[in-house]
XYZ file of C-alpha atoms in Angstrom:
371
model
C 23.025 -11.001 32.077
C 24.516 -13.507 29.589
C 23.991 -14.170 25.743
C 24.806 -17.834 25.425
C 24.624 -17.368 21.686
C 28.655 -16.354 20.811
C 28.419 -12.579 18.260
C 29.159 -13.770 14.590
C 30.497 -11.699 11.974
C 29.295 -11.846 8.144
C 31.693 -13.705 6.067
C 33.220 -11.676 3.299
C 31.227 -11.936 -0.161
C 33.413 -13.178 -3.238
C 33.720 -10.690 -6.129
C 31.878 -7.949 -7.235
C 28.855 -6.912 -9.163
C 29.172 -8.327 -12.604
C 32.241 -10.118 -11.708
C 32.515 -14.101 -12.307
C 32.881 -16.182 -9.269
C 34.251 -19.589 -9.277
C 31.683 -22.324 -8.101
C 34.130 -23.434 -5.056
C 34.597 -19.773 -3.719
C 30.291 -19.265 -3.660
C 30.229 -22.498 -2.421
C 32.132 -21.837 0.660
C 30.662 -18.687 1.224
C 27.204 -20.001 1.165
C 28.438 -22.609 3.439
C 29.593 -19.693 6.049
C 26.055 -17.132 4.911
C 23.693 -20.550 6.223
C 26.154 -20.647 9.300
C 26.017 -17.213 10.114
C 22.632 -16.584 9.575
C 21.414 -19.328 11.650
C 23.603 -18.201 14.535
C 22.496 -14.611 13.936
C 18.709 -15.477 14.543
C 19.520 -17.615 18.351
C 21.458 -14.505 18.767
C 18.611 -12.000 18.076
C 16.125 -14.400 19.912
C 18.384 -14.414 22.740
C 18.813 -10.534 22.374
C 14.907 -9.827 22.253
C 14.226 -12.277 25.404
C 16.998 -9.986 27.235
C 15.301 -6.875 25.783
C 11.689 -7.941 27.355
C 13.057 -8.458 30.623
C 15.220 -5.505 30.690
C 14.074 -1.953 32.095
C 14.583 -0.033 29.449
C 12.633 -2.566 27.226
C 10.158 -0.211 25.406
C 13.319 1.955 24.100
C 14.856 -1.161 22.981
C 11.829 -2.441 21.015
C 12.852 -0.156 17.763
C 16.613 -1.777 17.829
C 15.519 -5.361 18.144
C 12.479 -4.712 15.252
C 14.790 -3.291 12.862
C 17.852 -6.208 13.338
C 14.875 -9.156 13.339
C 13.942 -7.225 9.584
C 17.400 -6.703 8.377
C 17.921 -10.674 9.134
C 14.857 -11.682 7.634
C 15.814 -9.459 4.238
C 18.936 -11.300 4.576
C 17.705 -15.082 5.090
C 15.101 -14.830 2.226
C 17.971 -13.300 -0.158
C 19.611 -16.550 0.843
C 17.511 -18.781 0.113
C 16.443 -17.202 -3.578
C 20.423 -17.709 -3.682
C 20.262 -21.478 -2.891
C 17.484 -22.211 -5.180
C 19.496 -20.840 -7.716
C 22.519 -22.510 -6.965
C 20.706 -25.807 -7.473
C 23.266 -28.011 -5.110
C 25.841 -26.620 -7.672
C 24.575 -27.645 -10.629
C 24.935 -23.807 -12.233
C 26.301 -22.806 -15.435
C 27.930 -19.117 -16.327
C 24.430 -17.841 -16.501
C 23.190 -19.149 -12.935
C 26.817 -17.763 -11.385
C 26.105 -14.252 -12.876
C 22.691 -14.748 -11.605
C 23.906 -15.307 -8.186
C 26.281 -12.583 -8.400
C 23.910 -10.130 -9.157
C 21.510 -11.137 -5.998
C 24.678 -10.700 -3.670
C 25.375 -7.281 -4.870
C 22.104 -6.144 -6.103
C 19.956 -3.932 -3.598
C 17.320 -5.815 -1.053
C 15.162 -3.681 0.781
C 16.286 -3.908 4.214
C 14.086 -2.055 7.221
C 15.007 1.269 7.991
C 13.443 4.135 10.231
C 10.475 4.989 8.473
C 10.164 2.805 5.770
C 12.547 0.354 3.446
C 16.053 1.009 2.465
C 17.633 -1.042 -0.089
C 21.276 -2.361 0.412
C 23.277 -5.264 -0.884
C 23.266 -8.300 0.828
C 27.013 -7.646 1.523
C 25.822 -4.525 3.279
C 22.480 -5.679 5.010
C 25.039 -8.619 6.636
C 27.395 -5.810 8.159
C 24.164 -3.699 9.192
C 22.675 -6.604 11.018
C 26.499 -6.748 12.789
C 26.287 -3.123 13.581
C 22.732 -4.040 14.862
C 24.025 -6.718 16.958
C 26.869 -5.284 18.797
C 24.437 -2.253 19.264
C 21.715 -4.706 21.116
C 24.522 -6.303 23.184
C 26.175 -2.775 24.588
C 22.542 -1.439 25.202
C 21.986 -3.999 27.047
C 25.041 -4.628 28.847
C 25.529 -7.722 27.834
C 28.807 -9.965 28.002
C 29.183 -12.195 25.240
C 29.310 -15.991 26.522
C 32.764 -16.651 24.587
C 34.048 -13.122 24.206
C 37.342 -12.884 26.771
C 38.167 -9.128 26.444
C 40.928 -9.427 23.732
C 38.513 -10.766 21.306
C 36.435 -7.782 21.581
C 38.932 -5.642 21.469
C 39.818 -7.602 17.809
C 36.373 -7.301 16.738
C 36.527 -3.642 17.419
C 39.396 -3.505 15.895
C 38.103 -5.322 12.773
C 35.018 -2.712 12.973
C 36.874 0.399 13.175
C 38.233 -0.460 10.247
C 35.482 -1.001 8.549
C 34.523 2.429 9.601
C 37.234 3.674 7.803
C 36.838 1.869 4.729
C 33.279 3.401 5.079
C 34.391 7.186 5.616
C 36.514 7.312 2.116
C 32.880 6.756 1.090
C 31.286 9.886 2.543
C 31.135 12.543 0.365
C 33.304 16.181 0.724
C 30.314 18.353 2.925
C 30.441 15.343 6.112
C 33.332 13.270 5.674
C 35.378 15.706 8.446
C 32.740 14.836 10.898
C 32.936 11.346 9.528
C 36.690 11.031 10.007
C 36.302 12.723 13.599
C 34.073 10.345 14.830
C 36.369 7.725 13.424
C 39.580 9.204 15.100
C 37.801 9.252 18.041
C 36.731 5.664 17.874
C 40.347 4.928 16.943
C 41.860 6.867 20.365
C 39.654 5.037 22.278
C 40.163 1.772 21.179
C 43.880 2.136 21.051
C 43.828 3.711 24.707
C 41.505 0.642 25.837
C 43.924 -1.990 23.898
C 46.892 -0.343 25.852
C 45.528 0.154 29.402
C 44.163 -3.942 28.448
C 48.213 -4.725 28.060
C 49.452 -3.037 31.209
C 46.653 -5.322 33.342
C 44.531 -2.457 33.810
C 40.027 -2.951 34.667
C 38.981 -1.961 31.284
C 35.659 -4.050 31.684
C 33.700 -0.972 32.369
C 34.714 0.915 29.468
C 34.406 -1.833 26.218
C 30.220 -1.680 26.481
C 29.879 1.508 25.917
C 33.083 1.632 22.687
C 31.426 -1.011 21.552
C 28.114 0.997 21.505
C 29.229 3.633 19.802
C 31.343 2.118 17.531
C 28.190 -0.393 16.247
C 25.877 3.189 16.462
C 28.677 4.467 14.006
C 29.278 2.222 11.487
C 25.276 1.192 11.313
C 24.642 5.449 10.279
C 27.321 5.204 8.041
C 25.601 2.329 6.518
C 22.355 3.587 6.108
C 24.008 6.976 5.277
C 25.518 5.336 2.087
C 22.363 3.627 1.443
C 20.225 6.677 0.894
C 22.561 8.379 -1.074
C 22.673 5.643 -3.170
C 18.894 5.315 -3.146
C 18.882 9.003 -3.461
C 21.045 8.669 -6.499
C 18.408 6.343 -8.009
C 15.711 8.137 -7.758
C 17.060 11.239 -9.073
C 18.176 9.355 -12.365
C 14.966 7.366 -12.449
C 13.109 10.961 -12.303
C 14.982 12.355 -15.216
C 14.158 9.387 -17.310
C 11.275 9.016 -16.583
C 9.998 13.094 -17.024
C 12.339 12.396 -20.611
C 10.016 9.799 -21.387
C 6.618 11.513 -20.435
C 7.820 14.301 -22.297
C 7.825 12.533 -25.500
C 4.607 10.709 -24.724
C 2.638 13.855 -23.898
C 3.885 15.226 -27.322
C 2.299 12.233 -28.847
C -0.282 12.040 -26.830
C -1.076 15.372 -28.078
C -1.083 14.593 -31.732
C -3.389 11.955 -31.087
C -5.992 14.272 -29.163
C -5.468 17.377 -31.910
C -6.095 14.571 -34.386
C -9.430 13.046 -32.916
C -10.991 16.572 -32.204
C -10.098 17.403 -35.796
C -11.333 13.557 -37.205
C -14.390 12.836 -34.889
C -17.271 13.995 -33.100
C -18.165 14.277 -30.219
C -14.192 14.016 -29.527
C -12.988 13.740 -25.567
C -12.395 16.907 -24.020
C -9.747 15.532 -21.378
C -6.382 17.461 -20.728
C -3.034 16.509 -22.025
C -1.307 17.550 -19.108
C 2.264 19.272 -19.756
C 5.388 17.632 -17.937
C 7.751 20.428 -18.559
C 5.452 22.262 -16.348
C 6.645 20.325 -13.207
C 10.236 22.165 -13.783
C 13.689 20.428 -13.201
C 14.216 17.216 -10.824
C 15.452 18.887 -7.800
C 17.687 17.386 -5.625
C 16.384 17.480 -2.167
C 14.589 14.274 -0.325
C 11.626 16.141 0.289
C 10.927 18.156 -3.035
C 12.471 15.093 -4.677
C 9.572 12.334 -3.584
C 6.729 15.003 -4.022
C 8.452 15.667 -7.534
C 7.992 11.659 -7.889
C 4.433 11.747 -7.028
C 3.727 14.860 -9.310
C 5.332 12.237 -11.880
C 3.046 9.543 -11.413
C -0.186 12.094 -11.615
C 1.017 13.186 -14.879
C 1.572 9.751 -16.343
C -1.718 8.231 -14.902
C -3.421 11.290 -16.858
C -1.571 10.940 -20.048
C -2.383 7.141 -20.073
C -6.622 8.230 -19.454
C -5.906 10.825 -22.367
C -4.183 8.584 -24.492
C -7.320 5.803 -23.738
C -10.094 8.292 -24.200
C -8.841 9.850 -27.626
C -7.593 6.684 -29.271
C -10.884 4.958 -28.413
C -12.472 7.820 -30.766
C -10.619 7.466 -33.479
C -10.793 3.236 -33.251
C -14.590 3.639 -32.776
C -14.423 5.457 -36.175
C -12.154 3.003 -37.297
C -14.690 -0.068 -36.402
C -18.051 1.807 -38.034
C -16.368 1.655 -41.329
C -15.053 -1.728 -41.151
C -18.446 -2.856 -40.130
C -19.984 -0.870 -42.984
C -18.233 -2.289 -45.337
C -18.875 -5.647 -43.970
C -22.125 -5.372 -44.140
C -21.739 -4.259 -47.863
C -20.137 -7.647 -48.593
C -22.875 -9.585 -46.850
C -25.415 -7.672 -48.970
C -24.628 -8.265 -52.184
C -24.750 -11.969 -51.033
C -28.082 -12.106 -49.239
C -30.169 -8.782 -50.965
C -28.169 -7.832 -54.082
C -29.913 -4.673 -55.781
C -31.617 -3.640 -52.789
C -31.917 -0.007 -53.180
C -32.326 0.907 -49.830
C -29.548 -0.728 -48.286
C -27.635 1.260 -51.237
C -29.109 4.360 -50.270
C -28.176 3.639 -46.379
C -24.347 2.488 -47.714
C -24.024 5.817 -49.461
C -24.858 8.130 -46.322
C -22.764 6.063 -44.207
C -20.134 6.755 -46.582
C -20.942 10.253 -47.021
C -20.588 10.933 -43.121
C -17.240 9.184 -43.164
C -16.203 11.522 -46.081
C -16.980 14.299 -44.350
C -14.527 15.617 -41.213
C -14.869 15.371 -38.265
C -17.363 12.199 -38.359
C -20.447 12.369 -36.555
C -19.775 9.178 -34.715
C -23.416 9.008 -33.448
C -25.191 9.268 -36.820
C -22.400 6.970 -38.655
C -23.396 4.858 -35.499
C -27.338 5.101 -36.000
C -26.541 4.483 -40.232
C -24.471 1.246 -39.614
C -27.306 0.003 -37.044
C -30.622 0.158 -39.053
C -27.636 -1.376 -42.124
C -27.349 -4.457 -40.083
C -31.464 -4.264 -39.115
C -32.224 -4.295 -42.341
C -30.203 -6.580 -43.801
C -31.291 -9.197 -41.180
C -34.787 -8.538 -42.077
C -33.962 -9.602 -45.597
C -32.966 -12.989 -44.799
C-alpha cells in the first residue's frame, strides 16, 4: 500500500533554553513548525486509515494512539506559541517567553500515562513515531526513491548517536551497541544500494528498528529527566513540610496550653517517612506519603489556629460590647459584673472557650434589652 502524504522531518529549533532568539530566525522556524505539523497530521490520518485496513490492525492501534497524542501536544504548544508571537509584534520579554515554551517540558503521551518533553523533543518523537507506523506497516513512501531513505536514515542514526552520549554510564554500552549495529546495517544497505544490488526488502525493517530505537531513547531521556524532577521536587518539598510541621506544632502545643476544649488532631512527623529514595516505584509512593502528610498538617494547622482566633474574637467582641455600653447603659451594674467574669476567664489559662462564649452572649442579650 501507498502513503500519498511524503514523511516530514521536524525543523531544527533556534537556540536554547534561556537563550535570545532573533525575531527572523523564530519566524522562519514557525513558518517550517505550521508546515510540518500540518503535513504530519495527513500523514498520521493516512497512517491510521492504513492501520484499520491492515491485519495486524489491533496491534497497531497503541502506535497510531500514541503519535495522534504526541502531535496534538505538539500543535497546541504551537499555537500558545503563535498567540504569543502576536504576527511579530514581540518585545525581549515575549521572545524569552517563546523560548521558554520551545524548550520547556509539554506532556506528551507515553505508555501508561504522560511524559513531559520539549517541544524540540516531542517533534523528533512524533518522527520516530512516524517512520515506526510506516515500516510496521510496510509502507512505501509516495516520494521516497530509496536514496532518500537511506539519507533520512542516515540523518536518524545520527541522531541516535547524539542521543547515546546522553545515556548515562550503567546502559550506554547497550546503547552504543544498538547504535553500531544500526550503523553496520545502514552502511552495508548504502553499499550493496551503490553496487545495483535489491535492497528494497531490507530498508522496512532498518527503518523499523532504527525509528523503535531512537523513539526509547527518547522517552528513556525523558523519564530520567522527569525522574530527576521529582526526586528534587521531593526533597524540597519534605524540607518544607519539615519546617511547617515544626510550626505547626508550636501552634497546637500553644492552643492546648491557651484554650479549652483545644483540638486533639495529630501533627504528623515528616522525618518519619525517611530519605527520598531513588527508585520509580518507592519514589511515587514516597510522593503520595508526601501529599498525606501535607493535607494533615494543613487540617492541623486549620483546627488549632481556629482555637486560638475563636479566643481571639470573644475578647474583641467583649470589649466591643464594653464600648457600646457605656454609650447605651452606662453604670449598669450587671453588665459590669458580666464584663468582669468575661475578663476573669480570659485571665485565666487555658480559656474555657464555651463559658467565655456563654458570658459574651447573655453581654450582647442584655445590652440589647437595654435599648
Amino acid at each position: 500500500m501507498t502513503v500519498r502524504t511524503p514523511t516530514v522531518s521536524a525543523p531544527v529549533p533556534p537556540g536554547k533554553m534561556g537563550s535570545s532568539v532573533p525575531a527572523t530566525e523564530l519566524l522562519g522556524f514557525l513558518g517550517a513548525l505550521g508546515e510540518w505539523r500540518d503535513r504530519r497530521k495527513a500523514e498520521l490520518d493516512e497512517l491510521d486509515q492504513a492501520a484499520l485496513h491492515s491485519p495486524d490492525g489491533d496491534a497497531l492501534s497503541a502506535d497510531v494512539v500514541l503519535s495522534m497524542t504526541v502531535w496534538k501536544a505538539v500543535s497546541d504548544r504551537y499555537e500558545l506559541i503563535l498567540v504569543t508571537w502576536d504576527s511579530g509584534r514581540v518585545g525581549q520579554q515575549e521572545i524569552e517567553r517563546i523560548s521558554s515554551l520551545i524548550w520547556g517540558g509539554l506532556d506528551a503521551g507515553a505508555a501508561g500515562g504522560s511524559l513531559a518533553v520539549s517541544l524540540p523533543e516531542a517533534c523528533k518523537l512524533s518522527d520516530a513515531l512516524a517512520s515506526s507506523l510506516r515500516a510496521k506497516l510496510a509502507l512505501d513512501p509516495a516520494d521516497a526513491d530509496l536514496a532518500a531513505r537511506l539519507r533520512d536514515l542516515r540523518a536518524q542514526v545520527e541522531r541516535i548517536n547524539d542521543l547515546v552520549k546522553q545515556e548515562p554510564g550503567g546502559v550506554r554500552n547497550d546503547a552504543l551497541a544498538k547504535h553500531h549495529d544500526l550503523d553496520r546495517r545502514l552502511t552495508d544497505l548504502a553499499d550493496r544500494n551503490k553496487r545495483g544490488a535489491d535492497i528494497g526488502g531490507m530498508i522496512g525493517p532498518l527503518e523499523h528498528d532504527t525509528a523503535t530505537a531512537e523513539r526509547d531513547l527518547i522517552v528513556g531521556a525523558a523519564t530520567r529527566k522527569e525522574r530527576a524532577a521529582d526526586v528534587a521536587r521531593a526533597r524540597t518539598l519534605r524540607g518544607e513540610l519539615e519546617a511547617q510541621g515544626t510550626a505547626v506544632r508550636a501552634l497546637a502545643d500553644k492552643a492546648v496550653a491557651t484554650v479549652t476544649p483545644a483540638p486533639r488532631l495529630a501533627v504528623p512527623d515528616v522525618t518519619a517517612l525517611g530519605p527520598v529514595p531513588n527508585t520509580p516505584a518507592e519514589l511515587a509512593r514516597y510522593l503520595t506519603r508526601l501529599d498525606a502528610v501535607r493535607r494533615a498538617l494543613g487540617q492541623a494547622q486549620s483546627a488549632y489556629g481556629a482555637a486560638l482566633q475563636r479566643r481571639d474574637e470573644l475578647s474583641q467582641l467583649l470589649d466591643a460590647y464594653q464600648v457600646k455600653a457605656a454609650s447605651v447603659a452606662a453604670g449598669n451594674e450587671d453588665l459590669a459584673e458580666l464584663y468582669r467574669r468575661g475578663r476573669a476567664v480570659l485571665d485565666t489559662e487555658p480559656v474555657d472557650l464555651a463559658r467565655l462564649g456563654a458570658l459574651v452572649a447573655a453581654y450582647q442579650a442584655y445590652l440589647e434589652g437595654t435599648k
